[in-house]
Amino acid sequence: MKVKYTEYDIHGKGVPKLHHAEKLEAVLKRLTPKSVYDRLEKTVRRGNPNPNASHPVNASLTELSDLDVIELLPTLKKCFPTLRFRISGKFIYGPGDSIDEHTNSNDPSNTLYITYATGESKFSYRHSLDEDLIDTYDVTNGITIRAFEITAREPYTYHKVECKSGYRVSIGLRYVEV
């Protein structure tokens, strides 16, 4: 069966080629059940929204365990053989979870976000606070890949996430192509 996935080239530099999509889908799908979400500690932060913050001020989500990530690494290396990367995010969002707008400007690099969602969720971005947010929706029961650049100074890629229903696994990679 062919794996359905969507790519978003937010920075206009192309999206790294995904090899063995079925292997990646199988691993990510194992991480999306409610039982995985429930076994992890939930992070909830509340404060005054600040889109210029390097990390979201407001957040509601859980973080995958180190063991989950160790099991994921060989698959990521096989699926993206032309990349040298480090994992910069490893999150599961449940129904109603989100992170507010932020820049990640403290960690500039080319960035790849890989998601698997079982319900309705989206990633929104913009390059200026004067612009409207651009919504990109996750494929339901499939993989969504977003490539963009994080900069240390303007123009930033302001971004945020909302999970309306189901569960959403998000793996962030900071990468260089080799």
GROMACS .gro file of C-alpha atoms in nm:
model
  178
    1MET     CA    1   0.000   0.000   0.000
    2LYS     CA    2   0.132   0.343  -0.095
    3VAL     CA    3   0.187   0.579   0.197
    4LYS     CA    4   0.010   0.910   0.161
    5TYR     CA    5   0.209   1.214   0.259
    6THR     CA    6   0.224   1.585   0.189
    7GLU     CA    7   0.525   1.814   0.164
    8TYR     CA    8   0.539   2.188   0.234
    9ASP     CA    9   0.843   2.377   0.104
   10ILE     CA   10   0.806   2.685   0.324
   11HIS     CA   11   1.153   2.827   0.262
   12GLY     CA   12   1.163   2.762  -0.114
   13LYS     CA   13   1.480   2.551  -0.094
   14GLY     CA   14   1.313   2.217  -0.153
   15VAL     CA   15   1.209   1.940   0.081
   16PRO     CA   16   1.459   1.661   0.149
   17LYS     CA   17   1.353   1.340  -0.025
   18LEU     CA   18   1.178   1.087   0.196
   19HIS     CA   19   1.289   0.727   0.133
   20HIS     CA   20   1.104   0.426   0.278
   21ALA     CA   21   0.794   0.626   0.369
   22GLU     CA   22   0.617   0.307   0.478
   23LYS     CA   23   0.881   0.241   0.747
   24LEU     CA   24   0.854   0.594   0.882
   25GLU     CA   25   0.476   0.579   0.882
   26ALA     CA   26   0.478   0.250   1.075
   27VAL     CA   27   0.708   0.389   1.347
   28LEU     CA   28   0.521   0.719   1.382
   29LYS     CA   29   0.183   0.545   1.381
   30ARG     CA   30   0.295   0.335   1.682
   31LEU     CA   31   0.358   0.659   1.873
   32THR     CA   32   0.015   0.819   1.816
   33PRO     CA   33  -0.225   0.612   2.030
   34LYS     CA   34  -0.385   0.768   2.337
   35SER     CA   35  -0.204   0.507   2.549
   36VAL     CA   36   0.136   0.651   2.446
   37TYR     CA   37   0.015   1.008   2.508
   38ASP     CA   38  -0.124   0.911   2.850
   39ARG     CA   39   0.199   0.746   2.970
   40LEU     CA   40   0.400   1.066   2.915
   41GLU     CA   41   0.414   1.374   3.134
   42LYS     CA   42   0.210   1.662   2.997
   43THR     CA   43   0.365   2.007   2.966
   44VAL     CA   44   0.136   2.304   3.020
   45ARG     CA   45   0.271   2.659   3.010
   46ARG     CA   46   0.064   2.975   3.039
   47GLY     CA   47   0.178   3.333   2.993
   48ASN     CA   48   0.135   3.646   2.786
   49PRO     CA   49   0.167   3.551   2.418
   50ASN     CA   50   0.486   3.678   2.253
   51PRO     CA   51   0.533   3.584   1.885
   52ASN     CA   52   0.894   3.709   1.901
   53ALA     CA   53   0.985   3.460   2.175
   54SER     CA   54   1.230   3.191   2.072
   55HIS     CA   55   1.008   2.926   2.239
   56PRO     CA   56   0.631   2.922   2.280
   57VAL     CA   57   0.510   3.097   2.592
   58ASN     CA   58   0.183   2.900   2.592
   59ALA     CA   59   0.195   2.527   2.531
   60SER     CA   60  -0.003   2.214   2.600
   61LEU     CA   61   0.157   1.889   2.480
   62THR     CA   62   0.366   1.591   2.585
   63GLU     CA   63   0.724   1.507   2.495
   64LEU     CA   64   0.831   1.165   2.371
   65SER     CA   65   1.068   0.971   2.595
   66ASP     CA   66   1.435   0.928   2.512
   67LEU     CA   67   1.367   0.556   2.456
   68ASP     CA   68   1.101   0.642   2.195
   69VAL     CA   69   1.353   0.863   2.015
   70ILE     CA   70   1.631   0.602   2.030
   71GLU     CA   71   1.394   0.356   1.862
   72LEU     CA   72   1.305   0.617   1.598
   73LEU     CA   73   1.663   0.718   1.503
   74PRO     CA   74   1.757   0.423   1.276
   75THR     CA   75   1.437   0.472   1.077
   76LEU     CA   76   1.499   0.846   1.038
   77LYS     CA   77   1.854   0.778   0.917
   78LYS     CA   78   1.726   0.526   0.662
   79CYS     CA   79   1.445   0.756   0.548
   80PHE     CA   80   1.668   1.064   0.505
   81PRO     CA   81   2.008   0.920   0.399
   82THR     CA   82   2.134   1.250   0.252
   83LEU     CA   83   2.084   1.446   0.575
   84ARG     CA   84   2.300   1.500   0.878
   85PHE     CA   85   2.059   1.598   1.152
   86ARG     CA   86   1.984   1.625   1.519
   87ILE     CA   87   1.642   1.594   1.674
   88SER     CA   88   1.522   1.930   1.799
   89GLY     CA   89   1.166   1.838   1.896
   90LYS     CA   90   0.978   1.519   1.982
   91PHE     CA   91   0.620   1.594   2.073
   92ILE     CA   92   0.276   1.439   2.093
   93TYR     CA   93  -0.027   1.665   2.087
   94GLY     CA   94  -0.366   1.542   2.203
   95PRO     CA   95  -0.713   1.683   2.137
   96GLY     CA   96  -0.711   2.055   2.215
   97ASP     CA   97  -0.333   2.078   2.259
   98SER     CA   98  -0.132   2.356   2.095
   99ILE     CA   99   0.174   2.577   2.108
  100ASP     CA  100   0.150   2.947   2.041
  101GLU     CA  101   0.344   3.148   1.787
  102HIS     CA  102   0.722   3.161   1.830
  103THR     CA  103   1.044   3.185   1.625
  104ASN     CA  104   1.302   2.928   1.749
  105SER     CA  105   1.549   3.210   1.669
  106ASN     CA  106   1.791   3.082   1.933
  107ASP     CA  107   1.865   2.777   1.713
  108PRO     CA  108   1.903   2.896   1.350
  109SER     CA  109   1.921   2.622   1.085
  110ASN     CA  110   1.736   2.444   0.811
  111THR     CA  111   1.450   2.266   0.979
  112LEU     CA  112   1.233   1.970   0.892
  113TYR     CA  113   0.915   1.891   1.085
  114ILE     CA  114   0.775   1.544   1.029
  115THR     CA  115   0.425   1.474   1.158
  116TYR     CA  116   0.180   1.189   1.174
  117ALA     CA  117  -0.174   1.284   1.276
  118THR     CA  118  -0.483   1.076   1.349
  119GLY     CA  119  -0.722   1.371   1.354
  120GLU     CA  120  -0.748   1.735   1.252
  121SER     CA  121  -0.437   1.943   1.319
  122LYS     CA  122  -0.244   2.222   1.156
  123PHE     CA  123   0.084   2.411   1.147
  124SER     CA  124   0.057   2.784   1.077
  125TYR     CA  125   0.337   3.020   0.982
  126ARG     CA  126   0.425   3.366   0.855
  127HIS     CA  127   0.742   3.566   0.792
  128SER     CA  128   0.623   3.897   0.935
  129LEU     CA  129   0.384   3.994   1.211
  130ASP     CA  130   0.221   4.224   0.955
  131GLU     CA  131   0.116   3.922   0.745
  132ASP     CA  132  -0.174   3.685   0.801
  133LEU     CA  133  -0.088   3.335   0.918
  134ILE     CA  134  -0.074   3.069   0.648
  135ASP     CA  135  -0.238   2.745   0.762
  136THR     CA  136  -0.100   2.410   0.646
  137TYR     CA  137  -0.302   2.105   0.745
  138ASP     CA  138  -0.165   1.768   0.847
  139VAL     CA  139  -0.260   1.463   0.644
  140THR     CA  140  -0.494   1.248   0.854
  141ASN     CA  141  -0.347   0.900   0.907
  142GLY     CA  142  -0.044   0.992   0.700
  143ILE     CA  143   0.283   1.183   0.704
  144THR     CA  144   0.325   1.557   0.658
  145ILE     CA  145   0.671   1.704   0.602
  146ARG     CA  146   0.749   2.075   0.632
  147ALA     CA  147   1.087   2.227   0.544
  148PHE     CA  148   1.178   2.582   0.641
  149GLU     CA  149   1.461   2.799   0.761
  150ILE     CA  150   1.496   2.926   1.116
  151THR     CA  151   1.693   3.250   1.135
  152ALA     CA  152   1.855   3.434   1.425
  153ARG     CA  153   1.716   3.766   1.302
  154GLU     CA  154   1.426   3.891   1.093
  155PRO     CA  155   1.268   3.778   0.878
  156TYR     CA  156   1.174   3.497   1.115
  157THR     CA  157   0.955   3.201   1.038
  158TYR     CA  158   0.691   3.259   1.303
  159HIS     CA  159   0.504   2.932   1.359
  160LYS     CA  160   0.249   2.762   1.582
  161VAL     CA  161   0.060   2.431   1.608
  162GLU     CA  162  -0.300   2.340   1.688
  163CYS     CA  163  -0.442   1.989   1.734
  164LYS     CA  164  -0.821   1.991   1.726
  165SER     CA  165  -0.884   1.616   1.738
  166GLY     CA  166  -0.696   1.289   1.748
  167TYR     CA  167  -0.326   1.270   1.825
  168ARG     CA  168  -0.032   1.429   1.644
  169VAL     CA  169   0.331   1.317   1.667
  170SER     CA  170   0.580   1.582   1.558
  171ILE     CA  171   0.952   1.521   1.510
  172GLY     CA  172   1.171   1.826   1.448
  173LEU     CA  173   1.508   1.791   1.277
  174ARG     CA  174   1.778   2.055   1.235
  175TYR     CA  175   1.964   1.941   0.924
  176VAL     CA  176   2.228   1.991   0.660
  177GLU     CA  177   2.236   1.805   0.328
  178VAL     CA  178   2.546   1.603   0.244
   0.00000   0.00000   0.00000
